[in-house]
């Protein structure tokens, strides 16, 4: 999976009248430098207010629009750099941007603005009613296995530079603990700094099908590939209507999928919609389909989840206004199996979650228990949509996990023999496989499992030699010392063991791990000096002696642990 938001592709577009910073002249400009005392690093970018341009590069400029109501004054962030760079994200989530009224902490009065960036992410902005400056951002998110996660960014010590009010201080907290205190140094831009900006004209009309590919994978079954967000949806043609399965992310994705459905069959309405499970990349955009009149194919649990999304509650989605009570969702309920006959494309829906929960290690038993998981089978085309169950951790050759083994067992129990297993993840068709491919991947996993279990069982003790090196990498990545306190250290080391174990088979980042920001090559370098790692790699090479890539990895590990 890639970065869902792709901030480097978001460009400023002209406002209805003009863009300026708080208290700035129409053409003020500044160059700012952020200094992080923890890492000792400094990053610079140029910001222009009222100029005819936008920054080229990873950080994009944004400014306060003075022509709209209070909600239009929200200063939001792409990369959480400075308050005056904090507007673009809100404009991408305009459907959820809400003015929540005035509030006072007794000393200062604020205008409160909120918006949602995903089904479980809510951002609250505190805009000083007197200065119109954003002084505080609170982020509330829900993390499976952890519960509510609260983060705070506070800005202070504002001063004027080239007519622009900017802060000298930025304080960050997470779960009540200080994560960073940043000292910001801002100075006027030079003429060469302005050369970083390119002129823009009026933006073209948005094309909902930009970055969308439509591919017919079987008769009347179309994969809708959202290439920039690396997920898929599926539009299924039936006799007099369409059905859509997997509704990722948000209203923007839903708009693209609905446009694709109209392209596939302009004269057929979307009558049914369904999603396999409650993760954001499969369910977040479902409210747009329900508001368009579609009936949800789901269980009592997933229907309740969709009603939460429709109400834009804490687990809400960036789609539509908040509601005092969640609206009722028209639904077809699935208990264990639901048959939807049709002359063109009959559908069979199976609820397999109660007997084969997916990835249970990701969820705390008493915190976020997921029971229901739906498979959508099209017997005429032999296609099975399975959410993430056929999602592998690999670049080229499939490397299975428990979920693929469980999927095969489930299909045998159900007596289902599909020709193609399709995942909602990725847009390169790497995870759309035949049952034979899946069987081969599971067989390889079972051959290697004793060795991976052996390495993982070594735990923190056997990997202690690599801990210092891994800690150095984490410090360089600005994670902070708390990552190596107590349980967190053990988790990191265990996940590093898994990463190293699977690195003999894959070049991808170990999914769902605290090491997710590390490439496996870095995990190998951090841990590869242990004799255990080389011993494991040699054993794995014996099993797959003809695997050239594996031999190359063993050779790399040998070089890593060689005496310097």
XYZ file of C-alpha atoms in Angstrom:
564
model
C 0.000 0.000 0.000
C 1.146 3.470 -0.693
C 0.579 6.796 0.953
C -3.166 7.403 0.824
C -2.954 11.189 0.708
C 0.004 11.832 -1.648
C 0.543 15.379 -0.343
C 3.094 16.290 -2.998
C 0.342 16.149 -5.638
C -1.965 18.659 -3.956
C -1.679 22.090 -5.545
C -3.129 25.392 -4.462
C -5.946 26.695 -6.635
C -7.037 30.341 -6.775
C -9.604 31.453 -4.233
C -12.733 33.284 -5.314
C -11.037 36.606 -4.563
C -7.595 36.544 -3.040
C -5.315 34.612 -0.735
C -3.477 36.304 2.108
C -1.945 35.356 5.411
C -3.338 36.661 8.714
C -2.289 40.266 8.979
C -0.260 40.088 5.780
C -0.135 42.408 2.847
C -1.433 41.092 -0.466
C 2.021 40.065 -1.696
C 3.964 39.270 1.467
C 6.468 36.440 1.280
C 8.693 34.590 3.696
C 11.164 31.748 3.839
C 10.852 29.634 6.955
C 13.227 27.158 8.523
C 12.125 24.559 11.061
C 14.663 23.343 13.603
C 14.085 20.089 15.468
C 16.274 20.086 18.604
C 15.806 16.328 19.032
C 17.368 15.413 15.709
C 19.334 18.584 15.097
C 17.868 18.759 11.606
C 16.612 21.837 9.802
C 14.198 21.904 6.879
C 13.398 24.958 4.792
C 10.592 25.979 2.479
C 9.388 29.177 0.867
C 5.884 30.547 1.378
C 4.258 33.295 -0.659
C 1.014 35.047 0.264
C -0.988 36.643 -2.491
C 1.555 35.770 -5.145
C 0.619 34.033 -8.383
C 2.266 30.757 -7.609
C 2.514 27.649 -5.533
C 5.476 25.818 -4.120
C 7.057 23.055 -6.145
C 8.001 20.098 -4.034
C 6.804 18.023 -1.127
C 5.480 20.896 1.011
C 2.746 22.988 -0.533
C 1.774 26.518 0.430
C -1.664 27.516 1.648
C -3.050 30.665 3.228
C -5.982 32.138 5.063
C -8.931 32.982 2.833
C -10.563 36.120 4.199
C -13.658 36.117 2.008
C -15.766 33.295 3.466
C -17.602 32.457 6.695
C -15.863 31.160 9.776
C -15.372 27.650 8.482
C -13.460 29.057 5.505
C -10.896 30.505 7.919
C -9.748 27.042 8.991
C -5.998 26.710 8.730
C -5.185 23.047 8.161
C -2.051 21.154 7.410
C -0.557 18.919 4.795
C 2.655 18.133 6.596
C 1.900 19.976 9.837
C 4.596 22.505 9.160
C 3.326 25.973 10.142
C -0.158 27.387 10.737
C -0.254 29.270 7.456
C 0.424 26.005 5.596
C -2.625 24.368 7.112
C -5.442 25.030 4.663
C -5.123 22.572 1.771
C -6.166 19.518 3.750
C -9.439 21.149 4.762
C -10.214 21.962 1.159
C -9.695 18.312 0.270
C -12.185 17.407 3.006
C -14.597 20.278 2.415
C -17.625 17.998 2.745
C -16.837 17.470 6.420
C -15.535 20.955 7.217
C -17.830 22.376 9.906
C -17.904 25.535 12.007
C -18.667 24.190 15.494
C -19.244 27.547 17.202
C -17.421 29.670 19.751
C -15.684 28.409 22.894
C -13.632 29.991 25.659
C -11.124 28.478 28.049
C -11.674 31.424 30.393
C -8.738 33.419 29.091
C -9.132 33.281 25.310
C -12.130 32.941 23.020
C -11.903 30.630 20.032
C -13.826 29.767 16.900
C -13.934 25.987 16.642
C -13.694 24.287 13.250
C -13.764 20.518 12.716
C -13.286 18.154 9.801
C -12.777 14.418 9.277
C -9.938 12.873 7.295
C -11.214 9.307 7.484
C -13.696 6.984 9.130
C -11.852 7.146 12.444
C -10.021 10.482 12.277
C -11.392 13.818 13.490
C -9.459 17.102 13.562
C -10.473 20.073 15.737
C -9.013 23.535 15.139
C -8.887 26.324 17.723
C -8.767 29.718 15.967
C -8.150 32.687 18.243
C -11.234 34.893 17.897
C -9.167 38.040 18.406
C -6.082 37.461 16.276
C -7.652 34.972 13.810
C -4.568 32.805 14.244
C -4.683 29.053 14.589
C -3.067 28.308 17.934
C -4.047 24.700 18.597
C -4.904 21.551 16.613
C -6.356 18.444 18.265
C -6.466 15.155 16.392
C -8.683 12.317 17.582
C -8.258 8.928 15.964
C -9.194 5.360 16.677
C -6.471 2.713 16.453
C -7.483 -0.963 16.547
C -5.943 -2.558 19.585
C -5.211 0.783 21.251
C -8.478 2.727 21.342
C -8.756 6.500 21.047
C -5.473 8.219 20.168
C -5.275 11.955 20.880
C -2.603 14.232 19.472
C -2.135 17.965 20.039
C -0.152 20.603 18.134
C 0.114 24.039 19.754
C 1.628 27.155 18.171
C 2.895 30.173 20.082
C 5.175 33.211 20.229
C 3.799 34.743 17.015
C 5.745 37.579 15.426
C 5.616 39.445 12.126
C 8.020 38.716 9.289
C 7.483 40.603 6.023
C 3.971 41.367 7.168
C 3.214 37.717 7.950
C 2.417 36.582 11.499
C 4.293 33.336 12.110
C 5.020 31.355 15.292
C 8.413 30.874 16.853
C 7.261 27.833 18.835
C 5.511 24.582 18.024
C 4.698 22.046 20.740
C 3.498 18.498 19.990
C 1.883 15.973 22.326
C 0.615 12.449 21.835
C -1.482 10.669 24.459
C -0.554 13.382 26.936
C 3.206 13.014 26.439
C 5.440 15.634 24.851
C 6.824 14.402 21.558
C 8.560 17.518 20.268
C 9.242 21.159 21.040
C 10.253 22.898 17.843
C 11.952 26.272 17.605
C 11.009 27.972 14.332
C 13.244 30.515 12.631
C 11.576 32.607 9.900
C 13.165 35.218 7.642
C 12.132 37.155 4.503
C 12.502 35.395 1.187
C 15.131 36.361 -1.331
C 14.386 36.867 -5.055
C 15.853 33.455 -5.865
C 13.460 31.862 -3.377
C 10.550 33.143 -5.435
C 11.935 31.224 -8.402
C 10.713 28.064 -6.692
C 7.155 29.096 -7.507
C 5.331 28.487 -10.773
C 2.455 30.542 -12.075
C -0.949 28.940 -12.085
C -4.089 29.733 -14.000
C -7.677 28.844 -13.354
C -7.894 25.163 -12.413
C -9.564 22.879 -14.957
C -12.845 21.243 -14.071
C -12.205 18.231 -11.891
C -12.382 14.949 -13.774
C -13.735 12.274 -11.423
C -12.153 9.574 -13.599
C -8.643 11.041 -13.416
C -6.340 8.315 -12.171
C -9.070 5.690 -12.613
C -8.773 2.570 -14.754
C -11.713 0.307 -15.559
C -10.865 -3.285 -16.386
C -13.352 -6.075 -17.155
C -12.049 -9.146 -15.309
C -14.979 -11.421 -16.220
C -18.234 -11.032 -18.112
C -20.015 -8.051 -16.567
C -17.552 -7.748 -13.659
C -15.398 -4.613 -13.786
C -12.466 -3.777 -11.526
C -12.293 -0.016 -10.896
C -8.666 0.800 -10.112
C -7.990 4.003 -8.162
C -4.355 4.073 -9.216
C -3.241 7.038 -7.116
C -4.641 5.503 -3.933
C -3.690 1.919 -4.754
C -7.048 0.283 -4.078
C -9.810 -1.299 -6.133
C -13.585 -1.329 -6.224
C -15.765 -3.616 -8.316
C -18.783 -2.713 -10.468
C -20.985 -5.664 -11.398
C -23.505 -5.508 -14.238
C -26.820 -7.253 -13.629
C -29.967 -7.482 -15.733
C -31.406 -4.047 -14.947
C -29.052 -2.545 -12.371
C -25.495 -2.416 -11.023
C -23.945 -3.590 -7.777
C -20.772 -2.064 -6.305
C -18.483 -3.929 -3.921
C -15.718 -2.331 -1.814
C -16.176 1.416 -1.247
C -12.806 2.782 -0.151
C -11.805 5.846 1.821
C -14.139 8.788 1.333
C -16.537 10.815 -0.799
C -13.822 11.631 -3.339
C -13.202 7.934 -3.999
C -16.954 7.289 -4.071
C -17.410 9.995 -6.712
C -14.802 8.306 -8.896
C -16.421 4.885 -8.485
C -19.897 6.232 -9.244
C -18.491 7.912 -12.363
C -16.927 4.607 -13.375
C -20.257 2.856 -12.848
C -21.941 5.411 -15.097
C -19.249 4.797 -17.714
C -19.788 1.018 -17.531
C -23.587 1.151 -17.862
C -25.071 4.663 -18.188
C -28.649 3.369 -18.191
C -28.405 1.218 -15.054
C -28.667 2.544 -11.483
C -26.501 1.320 -8.616
C -29.035 -0.734 -6.651
C -26.755 -2.627 -4.267
C -23.526 -1.823 -2.458
C -21.408 -3.919 -0.132
C -18.015 -4.043 1.568
C -16.092 -7.018 2.887
C -15.003 -5.575 6.233
C -14.835 -2.364 8.199
C -11.376 -1.122 7.305
C -11.165 2.347 5.787
C -9.859 1.149 2.428
C -12.975 -0.991 1.873
C -15.795 0.852 3.663
C -15.030 4.555 4.114
C -16.893 5.765 1.020
C -20.123 3.796 1.498
C -22.292 6.765 2.675
C -22.207 8.327 -0.801
C -23.722 5.170 -2.289
C -26.356 4.900 0.437
C -27.361 8.540 -0.016
C -27.658 7.861 -3.744
C -30.299 5.231 -2.967
C -28.310 1.986 -2.940
C -29.246 -0.852 -0.590
C -26.448 -2.177 1.620
C -25.679 -5.891 1.498
C -24.362 -6.558 4.976
C -24.771 -8.066 8.417
C -26.344 -6.449 11.454
C -22.844 -5.457 12.519
C -21.803 -3.884 9.212
C -25.165 -2.134 8.814
C -24.701 -0.556 12.252
C -21.198 0.459 11.195
C -22.588 2.080 8.027
C -25.164 3.972 10.100
C -22.300 5.295 12.203
C -20.581 6.459 9.030
C -23.777 8.053 7.760
C -24.119 9.966 11.007
C -20.523 11.207 10.845
C -20.033 10.213 14.454
C -16.621 9.471 15.945
C -16.180 6.636 13.466
C -17.648 8.815 10.737
C -16.501 9.234 7.191
C -15.677 12.463 5.320
C -19.004 12.486 3.542
C -22.030 14.641 4.267
C -23.204 16.696 7.244
C -23.390 15.440 10.818
C -26.697 14.093 12.068
C -28.240 14.074 15.529
C -29.161 10.430 15.002
C -27.769 8.051 12.429
C -30.232 7.641 9.541
C -31.640 4.231 8.825
C -29.802 2.261 6.172
C -31.766 0.201 3.656
C -30.207 -3.235 3.795
C -30.277 -6.879 2.783
C -29.038 -8.828 5.779
C -26.586 -11.702 5.533
C -26.445 -14.229 8.357
C -24.300 -16.996 6.908
C -25.243 -16.905 3.225
C -27.337 -14.709 0.924
C -28.260 -15.609 -2.676
C -29.156 -12.861 -5.150
C -30.354 -14.573 -8.357
C -30.078 -12.779 -11.684
C -30.052 -13.868 -15.305
C -26.902 -11.887 -16.075
C -24.824 -12.161 -12.891
C -26.093 -14.062 -9.852
C -24.344 -13.222 -6.582
C -23.701 -15.379 -3.529
C -22.597 -13.592 -0.350
C -20.913 -15.531 2.470
C -20.268 -14.266 5.990
C -17.076 -16.065 7.034
C -15.870 -13.769 9.787
C -17.392 -15.671 12.686
C -15.411 -18.789 11.895
C -12.340 -17.274 10.234
C -11.550 -13.845 11.721
C -8.867 -12.107 9.718
C -5.608 -10.959 11.202
C -6.776 -11.301 14.832
C -3.362 -10.242 16.142
C -4.138 -6.697 15.000
C -6.965 -6.235 17.481
C -7.147 -6.304 21.266
C -9.792 -8.811 22.449
C -11.680 -6.324 24.603
C -11.163 -3.287 22.432
C -11.948 -3.771 18.771
C -13.396 -7.189 18.044
C -14.393 -7.722 14.432
C -16.716 -10.656 13.828
C -18.217 -10.284 10.360
C -16.346 -10.598 7.079
C -18.086 -10.980 3.727
C -17.012 -12.805 0.576
C -18.782 -11.963 -2.692
C -18.895 -14.825 -5.203
C -20.018 -14.635 -8.828
C -20.520 -18.240 -9.966
C -21.088 -17.367 -13.628
C -17.705 -15.659 -13.944
C -15.962 -17.754 -11.280
C -14.762 -14.611 -9.458
C -14.481 -14.322 -5.671
C -14.038 -10.872 -4.092
C -12.352 -11.365 -0.747
C -11.369 -7.990 0.674
C -7.794 -8.442 1.917
C -7.682 -12.217 2.334
C -5.651 -12.830 -0.831
C -3.339 -9.896 -0.114
C 0.244 -11.130 -0.021
C 3.379 -9.590 1.432
C 5.618 -9.631 -1.617
C 6.829 -7.863 -4.709
C 6.993 -10.711 -7.172
C 6.397 -14.182 -5.741
C 3.392 -14.679 -3.424
C 4.289 -15.228 0.214
C 1.283 -16.435 2.149
C 0.282 -15.909 5.770
C -2.335 -17.316 8.116
C -5.111 -15.468 6.329
C -4.481 -17.162 2.978
C -4.370 -20.552 4.648
C -7.678 -19.749 6.372
C -9.195 -18.569 3.084
C -8.366 -21.843 1.352
C -9.832 -23.825 4.239
C -12.973 -21.687 4.136
C -13.444 -22.217 0.399
C -13.123 -25.963 0.883
C -15.717 -25.861 3.668
C -18.096 -23.828 1.497
C -17.568 -25.976 -1.570
C -16.669 -22.889 -3.616
C -14.202 -23.328 -6.496
C -13.491 -19.888 -8.007
C -11.298 -19.279 -11.027
C -9.986 -15.958 -9.714
C -9.539 -14.514 -6.230
C -9.624 -10.699 -6.253
C -8.330 -8.423 -3.503
C -9.386 -4.851 -2.809
C -5.740 -3.921 -2.307
C -3.278 -2.672 -4.891
C -3.837 -1.848 -8.546
C -1.108 -3.974 -10.128
C -3.124 -7.237 -10.027
C -0.432 -8.774 -7.826
C -3.087 -9.872 -5.356
C -5.560 -11.214 -7.933
C -4.561 -14.862 -8.050
C -5.870 -18.293 -8.926
C -6.532 -20.891 -6.220
C -3.528 -22.818 -7.570
C -1.299 -19.777 -6.968
C -2.670 -19.518 -3.461
C -2.100 -23.217 -2.773
C 1.519 -22.916 -3.935
C 2.138 -19.866 -1.763
C 0.658 -21.575 1.287
C 2.730 -24.690 0.633
C 5.897 -22.602 0.516
C 4.902 -20.847 3.703
C 4.378 -24.158 5.480
C 7.836 -25.334 4.401
C 9.446 -22.172 5.753
C 7.268 -21.749 8.833
C 9.456 -23.832 11.193
C 12.404 -21.625 10.347
C 10.534 -18.354 10.748
C 9.090 -19.620 14.016
C 12.599 -20.481 15.158
C 13.878 -16.996 14.468
C 10.881 -15.294 16.057
C 11.204 -17.509 19.133
C 14.669 -16.118 19.731
C 12.934 -12.970 20.903
C 14.598 -9.974 22.438
C 17.362 -11.990 24.077
C 18.860 -13.467 20.916
C 18.426 -10.181 19.080
C 19.968 -8.030 21.780
C 23.107 -7.645 19.687
C 21.043 -5.866 17.081
C 19.130 -3.681 19.513
C 21.712 -0.905 19.686
C 21.914 -0.699 15.919
C 18.139 -0.670 15.599
C 17.887 1.990 18.286
C 20.338 4.142 16.356
C 18.188 3.862 13.251
C 15.116 4.812 15.278
C 16.873 7.820 16.775
C 17.926 8.908 13.311
C 14.284 8.586 12.243
C 13.287 10.828 15.164
C 11.148 8.245 16.932
C 12.406 9.208 20.359
C 13.617 7.266 23.366
C 10.152 6.167 24.464
C 10.165 3.619 21.654
C 12.762 1.669 23.593
C 11.010 1.621 26.942
C 9.853 -1.705 28.318
C 7.239 -3.455 26.250
C 7.744 -1.214 23.234
C 11.338 -2.404 22.966
C 10.284 -6.034 23.028
C 7.615 -5.417 20.401
C 10.114 -3.669 18.157
C 12.627 -6.451 18.466
C 10.067 -9.169 17.857
C 8.784 -7.368 14.798
C 12.340 -6.862 13.636
C 12.795 -10.612 13.915
C 9.749 -11.174 11.749
C 10.976 -8.577 9.283
C 14.333 -10.270 9.035
C 12.733 -13.685 8.694
C 10.542 -12.600 5.821
C 13.299 -10.524 4.249
C 14.615 -13.722 2.725
C 11.442 -13.796 0.687
C 10.379 -10.212 0.110
C 11.660 -6.696 -0.379
C 8.491 -5.087 0.943
C 8.130 -3.420 4.305
C 6.794 -5.712 7.011
C 3.086 -4.789 7.181
C 1.373 -3.589 10.318
C 4.601 -3.350 12.251
C 6.136 -0.550 14.324
C 8.932 -0.988 11.804
C 6.580 -0.036 8.996
C 8.630 3.068 8.230
C 11.781 0.980 7.777
C 12.726 -0.763 4.585
C 13.624 -4.366 5.213
C 17.140 -3.700 3.998
C 17.555 -1.377 6.988
C 16.121 -3.984 9.337
C 18.620 -6.462 7.917
C 21.458 -4.035 8.466
C 20.330 -3.387 12.031
C 19.959 -7.052 12.928
C 22.067 -8.870 10.376
C 25.168 -8.981 12.577
C 23.662 -11.724 14.713
C 24.779 -15.253 13.994
C 21.156 -16.313 14.328
C 20.163 -14.249 11.323
C 22.803 -15.763 9.098
C 22.028 -19.240 10.390
C 18.379 -18.754 9.490
C 19.223 -17.435 6.045
C 21.477 -20.406 5.339
C 18.780 -22.857 6.389
C 16.237 -21.110 4.203
C 18.662 -21.227 1.301
C 18.959 -24.996 1.688
C 15.200 -25.316 1.268
C 15.117 -23.099 -1.810
C 18.590 -23.596 -3.227
C 17.503 -22.554 -6.722
C 16.180 -19.206 -5.566
C 18.764 -16.738 -6.900
C 17.222 -13.809 -5.062
C 17.425 -15.743 -1.811
C 21.082 -16.597 -2.390
C 21.793 -12.926 -3.040
C 20.181 -12.029 0.280
C 22.218 -14.644 2.131
C 25.339 -13.214 0.551
C 24.333 -9.752 1.687
C 23.810 -10.973 5.240
C 27.216 -12.672 5.211
C 28.821 -9.366 4.258
C 26.925 -7.566 6.994
C 28.215 -9.782 9.783
C 31.735 -10.156 8.402
C 34.443 -8.687 10.662
C 35.198 -5.092 9.797
